[in-house]
XYZ file of C-alpha atoms in Angstrom:
559
model
C 92.424 60.053 46.760
C 91.208 62.511 44.160
C 92.020 66.180 45.161
C 90.744 69.350 43.644
C 93.524 71.597 42.146
C 92.574 74.505 44.476
C 93.097 72.154 47.333
C 96.376 70.959 46.225
C 97.736 74.420 45.774
C 96.957 75.622 49.103
C 100.005 73.785 50.572
C 102.616 74.228 47.801
C 104.885 76.437 49.740
C 104.610 75.020 53.280
C 102.036 73.015 55.024
C 100.968 75.918 57.209
C 103.113 78.765 56.208
C 102.264 82.064 57.991
C 98.539 81.242 58.189
C 98.243 80.845 61.952
C 94.529 80.837 61.849
C 94.506 77.668 59.663
C 96.877 75.844 62.147
C 94.753 76.975 65.140
C 91.511 75.865 63.374
C 92.916 72.465 62.535
C 94.229 72.026 66.077
C 90.851 72.792 67.385
C 89.169 70.350 65.060
C 91.672 67.600 65.991
C 91.250 68.267 69.639
C 87.473 68.200 69.396
C 87.762 64.756 67.695
C 90.103 63.453 70.346
C 88.161 64.582 73.449
C 85.471 61.937 73.385
C 87.768 59.336 71.705
C 90.782 59.482 74.088
C 90.989 57.704 77.412
C 94.551 56.760 77.205
C 96.185 55.777 80.499
C 99.921 56.591 80.806
C 100.365 56.160 84.512
C 98.553 55.111 87.683
C 98.587 52.186 90.091
C 97.477 48.880 88.743
C 94.147 47.515 89.995
C 94.522 44.263 91.858
C 93.103 41.159 90.164
C 91.052 38.540 92.054
C 89.166 35.395 91.146
C 86.106 37.606 90.686
C 87.696 39.868 88.144
C 86.373 39.905 84.612
C 88.404 37.982 82.167
C 90.149 38.801 78.913
C 91.861 36.478 76.495
C 94.451 37.585 73.990
C 95.242 35.530 70.863
C 99.035 35.946 70.119
C 101.978 36.780 72.321
C 103.501 39.293 69.927
C 104.385 42.672 71.096
C 100.931 44.080 70.364
C 99.305 41.097 72.237
C 101.556 41.363 75.266
C 101.187 45.117 75.458
C 97.427 44.753 75.261
C 97.576 42.239 78.086
C 99.549 44.606 80.235
C 97.167 47.403 79.717
C 94.139 45.194 80.417
C 95.770 43.670 83.383
C 96.626 46.972 84.837
C 92.879 48.068 84.507
C 91.769 45.027 86.604
C 91.129 42.322 83.943
C 92.406 38.759 84.663
C 94.174 38.117 81.385
C 95.178 34.947 79.622
C 97.501 35.247 76.580
C 97.544 32.185 74.272
C 99.939 31.496 71.476
C 100.403 28.626 69.082
C 104.190 28.704 69.100
C 106.574 27.320 71.705
C 107.843 30.710 72.852
C 106.276 34.162 73.335
C 107.112 37.018 70.917
C 105.403 36.143 67.619
C 107.513 37.770 65.008
C 109.715 38.958 67.718
C 110.601 35.403 68.747
C 114.321 34.383 69.143
C 116.433 31.691 67.399
C 119.538 30.378 69.028
C 122.396 28.317 67.563
C 125.257 26.979 69.595
C 128.719 27.155 68.237
C 132.144 26.295 69.975
C 130.910 26.835 73.545
C 128.870 30.023 72.757
C 125.550 30.882 71.239
C 124.346 32.904 68.357
C 121.173 34.766 69.355
C 118.986 36.010 66.452
C 116.060 38.318 66.898
C 113.495 36.866 64.357
C 111.887 40.206 63.552
C 111.746 43.804 64.865
C 114.979 45.309 66.051
C 114.614 49.118 65.593
C 113.273 50.776 68.760
C 112.312 54.354 68.005
C 109.704 55.334 70.745
C 111.088 53.898 74.059
C 108.665 55.980 76.056
C 106.033 53.571 74.906
C 107.863 50.742 76.631
C 108.453 52.834 79.741
C 104.673 53.522 79.870
C 103.868 49.809 79.941
C 106.258 49.108 82.835
C 104.960 52.110 84.691
C 101.317 50.955 84.314
C 102.411 47.689 85.890
C 104.149 49.481 88.771
C 107.632 48.640 87.495
C 110.604 50.393 85.792
C 111.784 49.454 82.317
C 115.379 49.921 83.268
C 115.060 47.184 85.855
C 114.488 44.615 83.144
C 115.739 45.885 79.859
C 118.763 48.012 78.989
C 118.322 50.202 75.959
C 121.335 51.549 74.145
C 121.374 54.210 71.492
C 122.497 53.211 68.082
C 124.448 55.618 65.820
C 124.264 55.932 62.952
C 120.731 55.069 62.806
C 121.263 53.471 59.387
C 124.140 53.346 57.151
C 122.776 53.554 53.577
C 124.864 52.100 50.804
C 124.116 53.010 47.165
C 124.781 50.526 44.343
C 127.935 52.506 43.427
C 129.487 52.154 46.749
C 128.763 55.587 48.044
C 127.531 55.705 51.696
C 125.156 57.992 53.661
C 125.264 57.828 57.438
C 121.744 58.641 58.672
C 121.863 59.877 62.257
C 120.039 61.905 64.880
C 122.564 64.788 64.761
C 121.377 67.810 62.850
C 124.990 68.806 62.063
C 125.969 65.381 60.765
C 122.893 65.118 58.653
C 123.609 68.464 57.105
C 127.104 67.434 56.496
C 126.046 64.201 54.840
C 123.539 65.998 52.652
C 126.099 68.558 51.592
C 128.472 65.761 50.386
C 125.789 64.600 47.961
C 123.748 67.765 47.053
C 124.448 71.127 48.936
C 121.462 72.574 47.099
C 119.216 70.325 49.013
C 120.058 71.594 52.500
C 117.206 74.128 52.581
C 114.826 71.610 51.243
C 115.802 69.076 53.890
C 115.122 71.611 56.587
C 111.677 72.307 55.096
C 111.009 68.529 54.803
C 111.970 67.873 58.374
C 109.621 70.750 59.495
C 106.773 69.249 57.543
C 107.598 65.806 58.987
C 107.290 67.354 62.436
C 103.829 68.757 61.847
C 102.668 65.451 60.489
C 104.171 63.743 63.514
C 102.412 66.112 65.849
C 99.030 65.221 64.502
C 99.448 61.783 62.966
C 101.398 60.239 65.880
C 101.001 62.285 69.005
C 97.386 63.052 68.610
C 95.831 60.348 66.448
C 97.888 57.114 66.693
C 96.258 55.969 69.924
C 92.706 57.275 69.025
C 90.110 54.861 67.536
C 88.455 55.669 64.133
C 85.120 54.097 64.774
C 82.926 55.911 62.315
C 83.056 57.706 58.917
C 82.386 60.960 60.873
C 85.563 60.459 62.793
C 87.510 60.196 59.523
C 85.739 63.225 58.005
C 86.759 65.379 60.875
C 90.452 64.938 60.195
C 90.241 65.347 56.406
C 91.032 69.139 56.552
C 94.182 68.349 58.505
C 95.155 65.610 56.054
C 94.632 68.054 53.100
C 96.660 70.695 54.741
C 99.451 68.307 55.542
C 99.367 66.979 51.995
C 98.606 63.445 52.986
C 97.055 62.779 49.546
C 100.668 62.697 48.282
C 102.736 59.589 48.592
C 105.809 59.508 50.669
C 108.083 59.727 47.575
C 106.076 62.525 46.252
C 106.343 64.615 49.379
C 110.047 63.977 49.735
C 110.494 64.986 46.078
C 108.708 68.282 46.715
C 111.646 69.271 48.947
C 114.671 67.178 47.833
C 115.976 67.069 44.208
C 118.861 64.751 44.316
C 117.658 61.179 43.426
C 119.886 59.477 45.892
C 118.681 61.725 48.747
C 115.146 61.101 47.702
C 115.752 57.358 48.283
C 117.436 58.159 51.642
C 114.372 60.052 52.850
C 111.624 57.866 51.458
C 112.701 54.276 52.340
C 111.094 54.362 55.866
C 107.698 53.059 54.720
C 109.433 49.753 53.678
C 110.109 49.202 57.458
C 106.326 48.926 57.988
C 105.356 47.180 54.763
C 104.657 50.160 52.532
C 105.707 51.218 49.071
C 107.110 54.764 49.160
C 105.398 55.302 45.708
C 101.957 54.427 46.913
C 102.051 54.819 50.763
C 100.482 58.011 52.183
C 102.901 60.776 53.222
C 101.538 60.273 56.704
C 104.435 57.947 57.044
C 107.056 60.698 56.587
C 106.397 61.353 60.280
C 108.910 58.607 60.908
C 111.703 61.090 59.933
C 110.838 63.384 62.777
C 109.994 60.487 65.212
C 113.491 59.204 64.859
C 115.000 62.714 65.323
C 112.963 63.216 68.458
C 113.451 59.921 70.203
C 116.466 58.460 68.302
C 117.045 54.738 67.451
C 117.748 52.234 70.281
C 118.615 48.619 70.643
C 117.686 46.431 73.539
C 120.806 44.657 74.937
C 120.403 40.958 74.544
C 117.936 41.570 71.716
C 114.362 42.385 71.371
C 113.609 39.026 73.061
C 114.596 40.741 76.381
C 111.720 43.054 75.830
C 109.429 40.144 75.172
C 110.567 38.320 78.461
C 110.068 41.616 80.279
C 106.457 41.988 78.995
C 105.652 38.421 79.857
C 106.927 39.177 83.417
C 104.658 42.186 83.571
C 101.524 40.097 82.553
C 102.321 37.586 85.288
C 103.008 40.276 87.824
C 99.604 41.677 87.102
C 97.893 38.356 87.719
C 97.748 37.063 84.100
C 99.253 34.078 82.402
C 100.802 33.113 79.048
C 99.927 29.703 77.706
C 102.058 28.521 74.828
C 101.340 25.759 72.266
C 97.638 26.702 72.258
C 96.301 26.732 68.635
C 93.063 28.657 68.229
C 90.520 27.337 65.808
C 87.674 29.633 66.307
C 86.486 32.827 68.168
C 83.284 31.696 69.701
C 80.428 34.126 68.842
C 77.062 33.793 70.684
C 74.307 36.195 70.132
C 76.658 38.563 68.112
C 79.176 38.727 70.927
C 82.683 37.042 71.360
C 82.438 34.814 74.409
C 85.781 33.048 74.201
C 87.898 30.711 72.133
C 87.818 27.156 70.752
C 91.179 25.408 70.302
C 92.335 22.806 67.819
C 92.102 20.105 70.426
C 88.426 20.847 71.014
C 88.870 22.668 74.404
C 87.265 26.051 75.014
C 88.177 29.098 77.001
C 85.537 31.555 78.125
C 86.204 35.212 78.411
C 84.363 38.537 78.837
C 86.739 40.258 76.325
C 88.599 38.744 73.312
C 91.481 40.478 71.830
C 93.213 39.185 68.748
C 96.806 39.979 68.094
C 96.729 37.332 65.259
C 97.052 38.885 61.727
C 93.795 40.863 61.254
C 92.895 39.338 57.869
C 93.588 35.805 59.191
C 91.481 36.611 62.323
C 88.393 37.363 60.237
C 88.961 34.904 57.442
C 89.811 31.774 59.555
C 88.643 32.456 63.132
C 85.401 34.144 62.835
C 82.706 32.289 60.935
C 81.259 33.846 57.734
C 77.781 34.446 59.221
C 79.229 36.772 61.791
C 80.977 39.007 59.306
C 78.962 41.607 57.534
C 81.795 44.368 57.271
C 84.667 41.916 56.509
C 83.308 39.061 54.325
C 85.685 36.767 52.517
C 85.521 38.736 49.235
C 86.649 41.964 50.876
C 89.559 40.345 52.674
C 90.689 38.679 49.378
C 90.426 41.984 47.453
C 92.360 44.049 50.016
C 95.924 45.095 49.391
C 98.597 43.425 51.405
C 102.092 44.358 52.223
C 105.158 42.771 50.599
C 106.537 39.467 51.835
C 110.104 39.180 53.265
C 112.924 36.802 52.623
C 115.037 36.695 55.789
C 118.404 34.986 56.266
C 119.776 34.575 59.732
C 123.484 33.707 59.736
C 126.491 33.664 62.094
C 130.141 34.085 61.072
C 133.268 32.795 62.695
C 134.983 36.132 62.269
C 133.883 39.705 63.065
C 133.051 42.396 60.386
C 133.960 45.563 62.326
C 133.263 47.970 59.435
C 129.622 46.862 59.183
C 127.260 49.158 61.026
C 124.414 47.910 63.282
C 121.730 48.753 60.734
C 122.722 48.853 57.074
C 120.421 49.560 54.033
C 121.912 48.229 50.803
C 120.167 49.867 47.808
C 120.186 48.107 44.501
C 120.543 49.474 40.993
C 116.824 50.063 40.781
C 114.429 51.730 43.144
C 111.015 52.493 41.779
C 111.180 49.698 39.222
C 112.098 47.130 41.868
C 109.264 48.246 44.200
C 106.872 47.889 41.263
C 108.100 44.356 40.620
C 107.460 43.513 44.383
C 104.165 45.259 45.012
C 102.453 45.477 41.598
C 103.778 42.833 39.391
C 104.584 40.444 42.221
C 107.607 38.895 40.524
C 110.826 37.818 42.130
C 113.302 40.296 40.553
C 116.969 39.398 39.694
C 118.162 42.281 41.731
C 117.195 43.429 45.297
C 117.569 45.965 47.987
C 118.526 44.620 51.406
C 118.407 45.512 55.230
C 121.372 43.971 57.085
C 121.222 43.809 60.917
C 124.344 43.330 62.897
C 123.307 43.297 66.530
C 126.799 42.417 67.644
C 128.002 45.815 66.660
C 126.322 46.989 69.797
C 126.037 43.811 71.850
C 128.934 41.373 71.174
C 127.296 38.879 73.693
C 124.751 37.929 70.967
C 127.461 35.764 69.288
C 130.307 33.545 70.583
C 133.622 35.230 71.157
C 135.186 36.549 67.965
C 131.952 35.905 65.977
C 129.218 38.068 64.518
C 125.425 37.549 64.315
C 123.431 38.870 61.347
C 120.194 38.722 59.596
C 119.508 40.166 56.242
C 116.139 40.728 54.732
C 114.973 41.271 51.218
C 111.549 42.570 50.386
C 109.848 40.143 47.953
C 106.201 39.623 46.617
C 103.829 37.965 49.107
C 102.403 34.566 48.189
C 100.090 35.839 45.491
C 103.200 36.125 43.433
C 103.307 32.333 43.041
C 107.060 32.064 43.865
C 107.923 28.544 44.661
C 109.950 28.938 47.801
C 110.684 25.211 48.008
C 112.975 25.564 45.065
C 113.861 29.247 45.186
C 115.073 29.627 48.778
C 118.617 28.314 48.480
C 119.386 30.034 45.073
C 118.041 33.325 46.394
C 120.057 32.881 49.677
C 123.226 32.165 47.737
C 122.571 35.262 45.439
C 122.345 37.525 48.510
C 125.498 35.730 50.011
C 127.535 36.579 46.846
C 126.325 40.150 46.767
C 127.289 40.780 50.476
C 130.623 39.051 49.959
C 131.348 41.192 46.776
C 130.413 44.408 48.610
C 130.786 44.941 52.436
C 131.509 41.442 53.814
C 134.537 40.062 51.955
C 135.024 36.203 52.022
C 131.573 35.762 53.481
C 131.132 32.312 51.908
C 133.891 30.793 53.826
C 133.017 32.357 57.258
C 129.319 31.168 57.788
C 128.944 28.669 60.645
C 125.179 29.155 61.337
C 122.372 29.627 58.799
C 118.634 29.559 58.614
C 116.009 31.189 56.463
C 112.349 32.452 56.638
C 110.336 32.981 53.503
C 106.797 34.359 52.870
C 105.689 30.621 53.018
C 107.238 30.482 56.526
C 105.386 33.699 57.534
C 102.168 32.009 56.560
C 103.004 28.623 58.364
C 104.738 30.095 61.475
C 102.755 33.335 61.988
C 99.560 32.681 60.046
C 100.246 35.822 58.071
C 97.495 36.047 55.337
C 99.045 35.584 51.964
C 102.407 35.458 53.615
C 102.472 39.363 53.845
C 104.959 40.293 56.433
C 103.135 43.444 57.607
C 99.467 42.571 57.035
C 97.463 45.004 55.043
C 99.407 47.480 52.910
C 99.536 50.972 54.444
C 97.954 52.908 51.725
C 95.541 55.811 52.346
C 92.434 53.919 51.394
C 93.429 51.209 54.009
C 94.282 53.513 56.916
C 92.495 54.701 60.047
C 88.770 54.230 59.514
C 89.405 52.095 56.329
C 91.495 49.538 58.230
C 89.979 46.753 60.394
C 88.933 48.720 63.464
C 90.421 48.124 66.920
C 86.885 47.458 68.179
C 85.523 44.967 65.753
C 82.748 46.288 63.498
C 81.251 42.766 63.090
C 81.516 41.196 66.606
C 80.755 42.734 69.979
C 83.426 42.098 72.562
C 86.113 41.420 69.943
C 89.085 43.769 69.704
C 92.078 43.876 67.443
C 95.706 44.857 67.967
C 98.846 44.473 65.811
C 99.979 45.398 62.348
C 96.654 44.909 60.556
C 94.621 47.396 62.574
C 94.978 51.081 63.471
C 97.559 52.666 63.340
C 99.544 49.993 61.493
C 102.886 48.080 61.616
C 106.190 48.636 63.168
C 106.953 48.674 66.923
C 105.490 52.109 67.573
C 102.478 51.108 65.509
C 101.605 47.792 67.242
C 102.241 49.352 70.651
C 99.900 52.212 69.782
C 97.184 49.741 68.692
C 97.308 48.312 72.277
C 96.960 52.001 73.609
C 93.606 52.313 71.642
C 92.195 49.551 73.902
C 92.166 52.058 76.822
C 89.396 53.847 74.906
C 87.424 51.070 73.257
C 87.502 48.266 75.863
C 85.074 49.115 78.687
C 86.270 49.278 82.286
C 85.939 45.889 83.951
C 82.738 45.284 85.850
C 82.677 43.061 88.906
C 79.802 41.755 91.154
C 79.114 44.041 94.185
C 79.704 41.977 97.286
C 77.567 44.363 99.339
C 74.418 44.471 97.142
C 73.536 41.115 95.609
C 72.732 40.907 91.830
C 74.306 44.220 91.132
C 77.596 45.169 89.643
C 80.102 47.906 90.164
C 82.647 49.361 87.624
C 86.234 49.531 88.562
């Protein structure tokens, strides 16, 4: 986004400084935007569902789809969730491998829980308590970040520990860190607390928040904003890697995403005992408790559109399912490109979908070891010798580089029951180009896996090659085949400013009445808080269910 010099300069010292009137004016503008666009329900008794209740169908039993089903069910819709896989969860499905009388349990996807209140809210809306179904346990450190030279930084929720870690690397950056976290807090207050669950349905909506975006310096990239406050190059990596967790490049992703730093400080990082699959199972239970159902092995071929309105689904076997409301938790680009016929798409034609920018792909290796690696933290970030150059290879050049940076997940650090006795369960993921890069994963998968194996063995997991007793991989090709991820992009559309909020596929389809989108490809974006927030938007954009009035024939009443 082009920014005039006088606008850039107004926030060089601090996003608001001592100019209280600016802050009050922006708060008033944001509140005026929210008032007609915010009907979020955070509590209240669920409305009983009957055979006469209006129907809703949700495509995809991922976290966003299940959350949408709970919210619609609590409002009185009779909900059916359909998914083409043989288990619910989507990217949050679970792999299991037996070994010597025990079982390795691998969460396939999201494992970092940073806003547990959003889960508590779903259980509350269903008249239940989260703690009765899922045990959340705090993880500390949040992440152990290992640099290529072997130095480590423990990223935690403790202000004292963080200041101590920063002082080890660059004492001169302590004041800058404090200022950065204060800036992150202000972005969080507006970008997450006020706007993440509010729909951006018109250009006017977007225009109303531009002053706030300018004042918060959202025209900057994440790395640029971090660099404004932090001088040490290693610390700049520590405080700018977060966008990679939601599919973004820190050098092109809007500084809106620096809100994650404060979000984690406020709510900490948690893990669901038994794995994220326990959250999925709990959400399925809520859907059924509210009178809905989850149907697996149902492959959708088309969203049926009649008279400009979505009226249900057609499946690959030729059967149909009628519905008053259709919600797609499938990849947003896939939804439009393959499930909605071209004649029904004026805003999202094929050419626009093809020209849009998409997140990176992921190479994921799930493995179990016959020994435990007690020195490995629950979440470890292993940074390679290159940072900006590697990201350029992945996002721009779309080439499979010789080096890599890795995220290593060791759930058994917190929950040993996720592996047989004396064993450890892991997955490691490496950001790689999506399928437009042309990598032949049929020939590259095993060499790439072995390269990662050697690297881990040479650094933090000595002797790894001889300890592996369970192994499986997932590549961008697998993301396309298993999850129908457009171009094999792991996080749908890339979260750059020109593809955010109003410029992202809307939660209420711009092309088809009665069609709604949740998940990583719509507002606000990827990551567990993002997809759960996309389901919250439905409270505003999906109308309250209307049922026939039994007292006055041929009339309806709104619940």
